PDB file of C-alpha atoms in Angstrom:
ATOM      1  CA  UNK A   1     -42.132   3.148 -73.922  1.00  0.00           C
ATOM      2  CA  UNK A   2     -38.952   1.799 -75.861  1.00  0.00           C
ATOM      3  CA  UNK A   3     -35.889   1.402 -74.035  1.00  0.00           C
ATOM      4  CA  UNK A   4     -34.187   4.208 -75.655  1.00  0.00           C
ATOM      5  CA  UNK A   5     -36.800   6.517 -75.370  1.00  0.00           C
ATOM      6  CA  UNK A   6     -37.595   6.525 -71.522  1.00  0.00           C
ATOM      7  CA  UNK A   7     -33.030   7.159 -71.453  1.00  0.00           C
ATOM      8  CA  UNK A   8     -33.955  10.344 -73.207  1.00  0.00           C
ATOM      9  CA  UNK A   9     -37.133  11.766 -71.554  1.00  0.00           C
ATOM     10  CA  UNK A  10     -34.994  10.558 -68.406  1.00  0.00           C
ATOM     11  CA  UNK A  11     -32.105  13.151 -69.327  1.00  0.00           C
ATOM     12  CA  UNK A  12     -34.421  15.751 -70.472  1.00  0.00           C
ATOM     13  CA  UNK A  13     -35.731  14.986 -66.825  1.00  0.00           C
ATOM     14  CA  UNK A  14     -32.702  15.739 -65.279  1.00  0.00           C
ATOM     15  CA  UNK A  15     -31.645  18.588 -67.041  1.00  0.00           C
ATOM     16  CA  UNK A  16     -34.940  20.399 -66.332  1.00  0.00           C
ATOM     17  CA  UNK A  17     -35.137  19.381 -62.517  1.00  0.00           C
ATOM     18  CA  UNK A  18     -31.525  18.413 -61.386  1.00  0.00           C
ATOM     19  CA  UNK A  19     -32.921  18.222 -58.024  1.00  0.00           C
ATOM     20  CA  UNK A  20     -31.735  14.954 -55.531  1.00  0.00           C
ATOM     21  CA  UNK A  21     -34.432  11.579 -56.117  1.00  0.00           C
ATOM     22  CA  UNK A  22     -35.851   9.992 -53.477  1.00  0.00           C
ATOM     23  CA  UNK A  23     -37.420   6.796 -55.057  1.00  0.00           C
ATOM     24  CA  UNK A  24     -40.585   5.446 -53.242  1.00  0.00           C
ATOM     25  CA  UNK A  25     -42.129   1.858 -54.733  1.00  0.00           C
ATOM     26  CA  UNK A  26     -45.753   1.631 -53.475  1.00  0.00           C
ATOM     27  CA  UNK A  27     -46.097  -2.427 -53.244  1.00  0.00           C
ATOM     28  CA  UNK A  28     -49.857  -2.889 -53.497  1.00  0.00           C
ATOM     29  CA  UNK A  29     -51.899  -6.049 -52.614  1.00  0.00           C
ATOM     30  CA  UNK A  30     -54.700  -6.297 -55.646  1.00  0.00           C
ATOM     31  CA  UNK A  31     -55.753  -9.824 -54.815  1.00  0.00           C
ATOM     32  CA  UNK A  32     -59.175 -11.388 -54.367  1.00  0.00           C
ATOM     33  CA  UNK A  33     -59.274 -10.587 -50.969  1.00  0.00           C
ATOM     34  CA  UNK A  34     -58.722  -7.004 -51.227  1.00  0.00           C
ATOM     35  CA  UNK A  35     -61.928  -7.167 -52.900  1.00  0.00           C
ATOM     36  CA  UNK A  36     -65.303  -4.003 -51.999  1.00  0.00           C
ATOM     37  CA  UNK A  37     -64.454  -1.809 -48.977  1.00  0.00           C
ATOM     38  CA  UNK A  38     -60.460  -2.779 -49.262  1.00  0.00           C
ATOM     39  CA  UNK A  39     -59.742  -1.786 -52.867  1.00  0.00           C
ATOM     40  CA  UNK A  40     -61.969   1.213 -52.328  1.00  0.00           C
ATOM     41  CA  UNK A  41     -60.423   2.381 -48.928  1.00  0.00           C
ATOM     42  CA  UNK A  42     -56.604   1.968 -50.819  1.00  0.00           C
ATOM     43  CA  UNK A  43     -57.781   4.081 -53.536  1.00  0.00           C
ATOM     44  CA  UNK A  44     -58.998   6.511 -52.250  1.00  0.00           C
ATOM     45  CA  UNK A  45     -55.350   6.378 -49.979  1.00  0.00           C
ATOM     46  CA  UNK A  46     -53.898   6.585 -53.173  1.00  0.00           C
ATOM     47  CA  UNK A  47     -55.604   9.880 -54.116  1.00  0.00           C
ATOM     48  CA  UNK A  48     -54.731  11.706 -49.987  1.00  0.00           C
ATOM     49  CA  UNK A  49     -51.203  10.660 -51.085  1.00  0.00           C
ATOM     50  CA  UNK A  50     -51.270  12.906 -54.550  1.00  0.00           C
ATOM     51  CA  UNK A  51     -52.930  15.636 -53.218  1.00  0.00           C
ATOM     52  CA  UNK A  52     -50.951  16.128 -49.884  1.00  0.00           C
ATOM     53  CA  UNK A  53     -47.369  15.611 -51.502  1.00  0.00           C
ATOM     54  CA  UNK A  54     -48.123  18.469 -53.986  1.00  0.00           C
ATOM     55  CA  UNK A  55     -48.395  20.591 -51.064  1.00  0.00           C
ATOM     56  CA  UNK A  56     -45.040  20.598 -50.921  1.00  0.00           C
ATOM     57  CA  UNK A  57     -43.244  22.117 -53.426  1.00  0.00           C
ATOM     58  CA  UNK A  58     -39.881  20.761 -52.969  1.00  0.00           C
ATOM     59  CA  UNK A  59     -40.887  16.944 -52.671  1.00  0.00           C
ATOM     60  CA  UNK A  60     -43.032  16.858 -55.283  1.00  0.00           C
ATOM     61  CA  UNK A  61     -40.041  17.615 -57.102  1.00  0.00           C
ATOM     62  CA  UNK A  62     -37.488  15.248 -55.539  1.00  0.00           C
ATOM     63  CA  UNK A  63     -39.982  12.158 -54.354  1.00  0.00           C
ATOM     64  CA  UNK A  64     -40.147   9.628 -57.299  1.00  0.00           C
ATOM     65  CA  UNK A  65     -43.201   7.309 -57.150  1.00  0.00           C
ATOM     66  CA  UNK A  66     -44.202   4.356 -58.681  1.00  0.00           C
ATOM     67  CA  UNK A  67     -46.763   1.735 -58.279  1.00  0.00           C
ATOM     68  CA  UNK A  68     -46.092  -2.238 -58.647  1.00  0.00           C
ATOM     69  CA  UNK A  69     -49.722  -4.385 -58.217  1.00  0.00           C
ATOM     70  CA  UNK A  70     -49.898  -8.244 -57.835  1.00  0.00           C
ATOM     71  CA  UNK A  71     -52.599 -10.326 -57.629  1.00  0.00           C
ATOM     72  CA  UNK A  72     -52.063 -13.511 -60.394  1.00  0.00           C
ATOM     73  CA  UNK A  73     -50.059 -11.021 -61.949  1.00  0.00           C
ATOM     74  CA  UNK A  74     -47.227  -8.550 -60.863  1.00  0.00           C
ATOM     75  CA  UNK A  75     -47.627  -5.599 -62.911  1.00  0.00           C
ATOM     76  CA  UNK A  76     -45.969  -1.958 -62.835  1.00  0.00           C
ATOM     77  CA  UNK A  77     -48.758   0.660 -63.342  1.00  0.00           C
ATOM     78  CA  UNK A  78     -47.195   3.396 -62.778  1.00  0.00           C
ATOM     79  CA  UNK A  79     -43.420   3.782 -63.656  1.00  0.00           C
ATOM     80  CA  UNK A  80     -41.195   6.273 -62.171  1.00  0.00           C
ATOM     81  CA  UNK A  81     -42.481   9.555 -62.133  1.00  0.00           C
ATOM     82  CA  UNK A  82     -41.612  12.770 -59.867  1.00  0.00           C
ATOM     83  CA  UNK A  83     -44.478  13.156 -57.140  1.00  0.00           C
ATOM     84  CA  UNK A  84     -45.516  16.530 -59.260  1.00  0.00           C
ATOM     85  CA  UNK A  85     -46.494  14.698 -62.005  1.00  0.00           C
ATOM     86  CA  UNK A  86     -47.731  11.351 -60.107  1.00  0.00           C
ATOM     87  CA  UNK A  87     -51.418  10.270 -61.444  1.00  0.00           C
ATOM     88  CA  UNK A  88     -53.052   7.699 -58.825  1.00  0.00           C
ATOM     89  CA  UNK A  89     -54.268   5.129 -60.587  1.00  0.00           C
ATOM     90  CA  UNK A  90     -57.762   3.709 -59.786  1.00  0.00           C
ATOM     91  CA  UNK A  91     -57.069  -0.152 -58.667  1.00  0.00           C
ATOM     92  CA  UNK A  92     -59.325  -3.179 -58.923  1.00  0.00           C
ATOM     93  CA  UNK A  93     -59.502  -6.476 -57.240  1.00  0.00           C
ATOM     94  CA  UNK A  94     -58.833 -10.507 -58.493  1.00  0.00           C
ATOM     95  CA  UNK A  95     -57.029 -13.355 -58.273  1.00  0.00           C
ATOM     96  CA  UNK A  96     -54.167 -14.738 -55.963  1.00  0.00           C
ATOM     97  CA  UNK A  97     -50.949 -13.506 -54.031  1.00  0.00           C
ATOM     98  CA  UNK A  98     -47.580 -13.328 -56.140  1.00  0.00           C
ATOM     99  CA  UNK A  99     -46.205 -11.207 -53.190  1.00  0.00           C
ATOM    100  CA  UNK A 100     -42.251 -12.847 -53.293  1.00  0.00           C
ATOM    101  CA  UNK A 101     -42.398 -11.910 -57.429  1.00  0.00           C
ATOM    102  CA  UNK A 102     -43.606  -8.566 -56.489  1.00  0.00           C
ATOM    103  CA  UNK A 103     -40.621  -7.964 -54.230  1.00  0.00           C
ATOM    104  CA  UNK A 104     -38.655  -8.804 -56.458  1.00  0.00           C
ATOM    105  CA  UNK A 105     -40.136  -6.626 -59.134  1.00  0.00           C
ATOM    106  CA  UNK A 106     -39.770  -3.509 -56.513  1.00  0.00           C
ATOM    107  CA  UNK A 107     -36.156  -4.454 -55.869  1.00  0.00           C
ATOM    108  CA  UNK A 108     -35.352  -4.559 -59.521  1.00  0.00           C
ATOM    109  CA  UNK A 109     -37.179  -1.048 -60.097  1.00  0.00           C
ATOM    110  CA  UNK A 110     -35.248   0.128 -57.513  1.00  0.00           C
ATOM    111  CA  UNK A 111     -31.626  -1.066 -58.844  1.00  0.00           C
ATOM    112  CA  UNK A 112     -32.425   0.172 -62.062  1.00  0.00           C
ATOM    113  CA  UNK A 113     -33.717   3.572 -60.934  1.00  0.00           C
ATOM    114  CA  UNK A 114     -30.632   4.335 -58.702  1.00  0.00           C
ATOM    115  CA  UNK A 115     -28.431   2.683 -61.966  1.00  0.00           C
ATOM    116  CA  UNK A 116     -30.544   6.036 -63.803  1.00  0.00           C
ATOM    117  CA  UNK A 117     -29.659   8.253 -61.531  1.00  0.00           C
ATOM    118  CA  UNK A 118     -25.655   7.410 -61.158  1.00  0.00           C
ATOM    119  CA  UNK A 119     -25.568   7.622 -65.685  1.00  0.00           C
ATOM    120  CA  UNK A 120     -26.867  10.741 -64.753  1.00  0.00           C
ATOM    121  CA  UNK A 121     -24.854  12.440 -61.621  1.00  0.00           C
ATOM    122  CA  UNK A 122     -28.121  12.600 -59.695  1.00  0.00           C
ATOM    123  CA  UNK A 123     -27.648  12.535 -56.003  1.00  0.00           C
ATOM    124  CA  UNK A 124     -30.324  10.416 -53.709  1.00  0.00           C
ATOM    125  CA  UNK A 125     -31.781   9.460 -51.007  1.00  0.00           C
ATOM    126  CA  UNK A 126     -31.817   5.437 -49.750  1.00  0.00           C
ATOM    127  CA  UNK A 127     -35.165   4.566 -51.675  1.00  0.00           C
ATOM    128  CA  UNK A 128     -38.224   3.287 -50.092  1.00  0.00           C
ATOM    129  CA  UNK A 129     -40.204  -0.082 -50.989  1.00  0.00           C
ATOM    130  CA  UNK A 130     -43.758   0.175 -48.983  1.00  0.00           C
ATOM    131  CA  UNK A 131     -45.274  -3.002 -48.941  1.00  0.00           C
ATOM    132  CA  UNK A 132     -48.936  -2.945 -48.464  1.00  0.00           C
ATOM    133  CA  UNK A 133     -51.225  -6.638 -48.282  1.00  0.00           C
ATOM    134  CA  UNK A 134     -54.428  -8.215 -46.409  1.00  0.00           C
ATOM    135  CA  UNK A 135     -52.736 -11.784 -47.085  1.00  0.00           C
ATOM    136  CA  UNK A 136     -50.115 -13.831 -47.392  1.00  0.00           C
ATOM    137  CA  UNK A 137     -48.414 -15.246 -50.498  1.00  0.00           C
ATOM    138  CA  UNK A 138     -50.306 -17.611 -52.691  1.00  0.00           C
ATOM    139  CA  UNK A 139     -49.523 -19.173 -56.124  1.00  0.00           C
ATOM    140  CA  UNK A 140     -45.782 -19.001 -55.882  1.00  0.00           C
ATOM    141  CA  UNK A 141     -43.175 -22.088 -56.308  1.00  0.00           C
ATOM    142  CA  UNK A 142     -41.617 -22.803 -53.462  1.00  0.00           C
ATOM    143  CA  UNK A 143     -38.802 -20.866 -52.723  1.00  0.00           C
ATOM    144  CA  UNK A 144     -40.021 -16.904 -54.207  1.00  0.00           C
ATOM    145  CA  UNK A 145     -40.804 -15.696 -51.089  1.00  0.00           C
ATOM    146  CA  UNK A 146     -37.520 -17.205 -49.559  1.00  0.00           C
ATOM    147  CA  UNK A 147     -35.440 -16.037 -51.899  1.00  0.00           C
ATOM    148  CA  UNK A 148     -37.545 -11.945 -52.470  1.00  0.00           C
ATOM    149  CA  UNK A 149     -37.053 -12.265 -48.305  1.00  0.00           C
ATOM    150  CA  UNK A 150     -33.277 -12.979 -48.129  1.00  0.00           C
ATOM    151  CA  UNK A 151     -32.954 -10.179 -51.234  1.00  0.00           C
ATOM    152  CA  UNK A 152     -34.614  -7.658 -48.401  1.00  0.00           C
ATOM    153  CA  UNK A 153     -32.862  -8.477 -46.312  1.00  0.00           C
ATOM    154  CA  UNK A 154     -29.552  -8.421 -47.749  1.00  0.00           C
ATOM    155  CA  UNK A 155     -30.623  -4.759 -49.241  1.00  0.00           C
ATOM    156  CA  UNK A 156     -31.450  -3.435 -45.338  1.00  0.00           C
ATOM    157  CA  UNK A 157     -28.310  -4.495 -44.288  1.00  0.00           C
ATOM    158  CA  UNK A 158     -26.392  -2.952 -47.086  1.00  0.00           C
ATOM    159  CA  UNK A 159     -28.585   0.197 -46.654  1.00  0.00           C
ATOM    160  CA  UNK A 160     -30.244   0.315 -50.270  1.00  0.00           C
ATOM    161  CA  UNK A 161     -33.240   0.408 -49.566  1.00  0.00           C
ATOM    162  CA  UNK A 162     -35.326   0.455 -46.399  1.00  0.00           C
ATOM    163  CA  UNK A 163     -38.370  -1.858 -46.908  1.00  0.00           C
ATOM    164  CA  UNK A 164     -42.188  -0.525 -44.845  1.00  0.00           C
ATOM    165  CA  UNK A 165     -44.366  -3.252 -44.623  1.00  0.00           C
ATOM    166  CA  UNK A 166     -48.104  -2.782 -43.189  1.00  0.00           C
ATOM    167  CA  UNK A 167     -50.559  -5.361 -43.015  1.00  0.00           C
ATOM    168  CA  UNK A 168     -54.191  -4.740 -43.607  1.00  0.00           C
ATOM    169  CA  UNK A 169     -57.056  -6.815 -41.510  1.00  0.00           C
ATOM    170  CA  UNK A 170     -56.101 -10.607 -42.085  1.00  0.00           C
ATOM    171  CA  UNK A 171     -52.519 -10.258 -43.395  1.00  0.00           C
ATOM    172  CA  UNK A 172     -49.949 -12.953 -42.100  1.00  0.00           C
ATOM    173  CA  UNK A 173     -48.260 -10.383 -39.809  1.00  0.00           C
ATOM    174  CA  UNK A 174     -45.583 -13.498 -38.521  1.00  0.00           C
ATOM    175  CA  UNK A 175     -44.912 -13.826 -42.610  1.00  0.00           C
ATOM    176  CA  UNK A 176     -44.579 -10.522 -43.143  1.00  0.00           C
ATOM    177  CA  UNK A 177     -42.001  -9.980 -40.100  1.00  0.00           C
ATOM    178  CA  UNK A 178     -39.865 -13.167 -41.569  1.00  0.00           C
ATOM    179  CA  UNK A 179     -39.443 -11.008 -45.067  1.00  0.00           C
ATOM    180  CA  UNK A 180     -39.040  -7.419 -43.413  1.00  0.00           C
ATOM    181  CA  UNK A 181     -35.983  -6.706 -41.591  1.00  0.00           C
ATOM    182  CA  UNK A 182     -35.764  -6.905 -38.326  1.00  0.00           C
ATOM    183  CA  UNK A 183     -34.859  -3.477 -37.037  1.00  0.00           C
ATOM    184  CA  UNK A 184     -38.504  -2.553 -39.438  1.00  0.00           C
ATOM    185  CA  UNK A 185     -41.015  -4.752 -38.058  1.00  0.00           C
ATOM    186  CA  UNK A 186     -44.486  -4.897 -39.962  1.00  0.00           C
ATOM    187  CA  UNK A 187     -46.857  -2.829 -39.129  1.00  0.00           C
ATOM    188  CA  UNK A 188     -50.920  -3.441 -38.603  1.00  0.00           C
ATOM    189  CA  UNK A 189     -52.955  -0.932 -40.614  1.00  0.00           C
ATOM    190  CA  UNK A 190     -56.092  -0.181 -38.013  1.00  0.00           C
ATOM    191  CA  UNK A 191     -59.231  -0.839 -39.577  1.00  0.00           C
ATOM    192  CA  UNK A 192     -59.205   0.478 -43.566  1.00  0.00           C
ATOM    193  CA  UNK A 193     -57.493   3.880 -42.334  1.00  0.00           C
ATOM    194  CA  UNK A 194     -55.512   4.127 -45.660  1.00  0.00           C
ATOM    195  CA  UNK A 195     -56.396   7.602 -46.175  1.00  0.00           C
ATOM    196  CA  UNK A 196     -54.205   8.182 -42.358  1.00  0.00           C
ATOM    197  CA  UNK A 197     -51.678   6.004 -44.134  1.00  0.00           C
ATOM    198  CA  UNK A 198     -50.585   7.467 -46.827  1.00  0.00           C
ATOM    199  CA  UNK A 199     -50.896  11.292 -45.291  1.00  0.00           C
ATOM    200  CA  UNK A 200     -48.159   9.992 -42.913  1.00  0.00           C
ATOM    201  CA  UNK A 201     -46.242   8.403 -45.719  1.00  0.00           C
ATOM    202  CA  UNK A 202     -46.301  11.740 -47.726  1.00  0.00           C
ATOM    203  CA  UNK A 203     -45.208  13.630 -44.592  1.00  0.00           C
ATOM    204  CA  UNK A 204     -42.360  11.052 -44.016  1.00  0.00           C
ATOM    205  CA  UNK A 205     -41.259  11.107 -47.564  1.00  0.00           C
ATOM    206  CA  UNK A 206     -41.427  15.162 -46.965  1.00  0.00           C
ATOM    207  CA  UNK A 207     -39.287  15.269 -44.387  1.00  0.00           C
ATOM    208  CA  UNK A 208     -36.566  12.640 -46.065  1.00  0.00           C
ATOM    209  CA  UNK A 209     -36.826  14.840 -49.319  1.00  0.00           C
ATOM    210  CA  UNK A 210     -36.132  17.746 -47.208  1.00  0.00           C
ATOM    211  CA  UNK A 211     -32.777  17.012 -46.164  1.00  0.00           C
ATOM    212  CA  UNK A 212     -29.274  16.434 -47.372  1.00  0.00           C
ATOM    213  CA  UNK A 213     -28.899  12.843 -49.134  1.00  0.00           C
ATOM    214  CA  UNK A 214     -27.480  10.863 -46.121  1.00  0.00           C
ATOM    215  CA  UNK A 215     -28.798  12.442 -43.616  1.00  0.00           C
ATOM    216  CA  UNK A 216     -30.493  10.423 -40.469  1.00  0.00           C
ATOM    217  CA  UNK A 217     -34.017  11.619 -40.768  1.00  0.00           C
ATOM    218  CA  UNK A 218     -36.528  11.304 -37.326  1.00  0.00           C
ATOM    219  CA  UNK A 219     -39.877  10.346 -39.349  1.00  0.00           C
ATOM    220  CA  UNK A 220     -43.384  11.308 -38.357  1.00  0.00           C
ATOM    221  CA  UNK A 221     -44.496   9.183 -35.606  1.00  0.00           C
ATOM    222  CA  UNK A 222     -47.291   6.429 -37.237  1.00  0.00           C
ATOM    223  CA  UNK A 223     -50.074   8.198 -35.110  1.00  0.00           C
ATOM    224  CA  UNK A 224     -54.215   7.346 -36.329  1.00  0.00           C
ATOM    225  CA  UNK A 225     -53.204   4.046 -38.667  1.00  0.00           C
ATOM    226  CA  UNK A 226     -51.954   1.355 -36.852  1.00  0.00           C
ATOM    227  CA  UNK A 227     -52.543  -0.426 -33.960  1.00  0.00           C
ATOM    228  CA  UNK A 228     -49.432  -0.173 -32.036  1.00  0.00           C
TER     229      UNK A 228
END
């Protein structure tokens, strides 16, 4: 979509559902490792997260998804797009572990999204980036990861985004704690309960999207999908 047109659908947008945004970036490992009974698992994650945000009627209209891969490749599958209308994509496996690009990708999204909403007096909430991965980064120059971890945690501390991170079974959970901040530790998903996962992040991004931009919010506690 040309630059120009996604400004206009975005107004048209606005008009039609004036409603607060609370932006949610779904970080998602694709690499090799993530390969058979991982991919499969997220997936189907992917699909419990659709169907139990439409359950509600006012987040589906205020949550704003999108989905950011990397692998060898960071790519945005799914741009933007009010949890009503979200369509899960179907995710394959390959390659290495451009995580630091990624984050950086998510951050940018982000910027640019609340940038949106500001042209168009849109109130919102403190976006999320949810950081999903079974590895550690691989692939990168030196430095990425570094730099996409001092970005986070810059952002934290300035309160522009709050940044989840969960690792999946053989995830560098002491990596993953030096780029998350440190009042949000990483968290270990247990076993391939994705499904558990993202039911608890659509009731957490439920109960955000059900209060007043600003508000202090007491999430769900992460019962059934971690460890801890």
């Amino acid at each position: 979509m040309a630059p120009g047109t996604r400004l206009d659908a975005d107004a048209i947008e606005f008009a039609e559902n004036p409603e607060p945004r609370c932006a949610c970036v779904l970080l998602l490992d694709t690499s090799g490792s993530m390969q058979g009974d991982k991919i499969n698992a997220l997936n189907a994650g992917l699909q419990a997260f659709r169907n139990d945000i439409a359950r509600d009627a006012l987040a589906s209209r205020r949550v704003e998804v999108a989905v950011v891969t990397f692998d060898s490749e960071v790519k945005v599958v799914r741009d933007f797009t009010t949890a009503d209308q979200f369509d899960a994509p179907v995710l394959t496996a390959q390659g290495l572990t451009h995580m630091g690009s990624a984050i950086q990708q998510a951050l940018d999204l982000v910027e640019g999204r609340k940038a949106t909403y500001r042209q168009n007096g849109v109130q919102y909430y403190r976006p999320w980036i949810f950081l999903i991965t079974d590895g550690e980064p691989q692939g990168e120059a030196d430095g990425v990861v570094a730099a996409a971890a001092q970005r986070v945690h810059d952002a934290e501390n300035a309160k522009r985004v709050a940044f989840f991170a969960v690792g999946v079974d053989g995830a560098n959970m002491a990596q993953l704690a030096s780029i998350s901040s440190p009042d949000r530790p990483p968290l270990p998903l247990k076993g391939l309960n994705f499904v558990e996962l993202f039911v608890w992040l659509s009731r957490s991004a439920s109960a955000v999207s059900n209060s007043k931009p600003g508000d202090m919010v007491a999430l769900p506690a992460p019962a059934g999908w971690t460890k801890v």
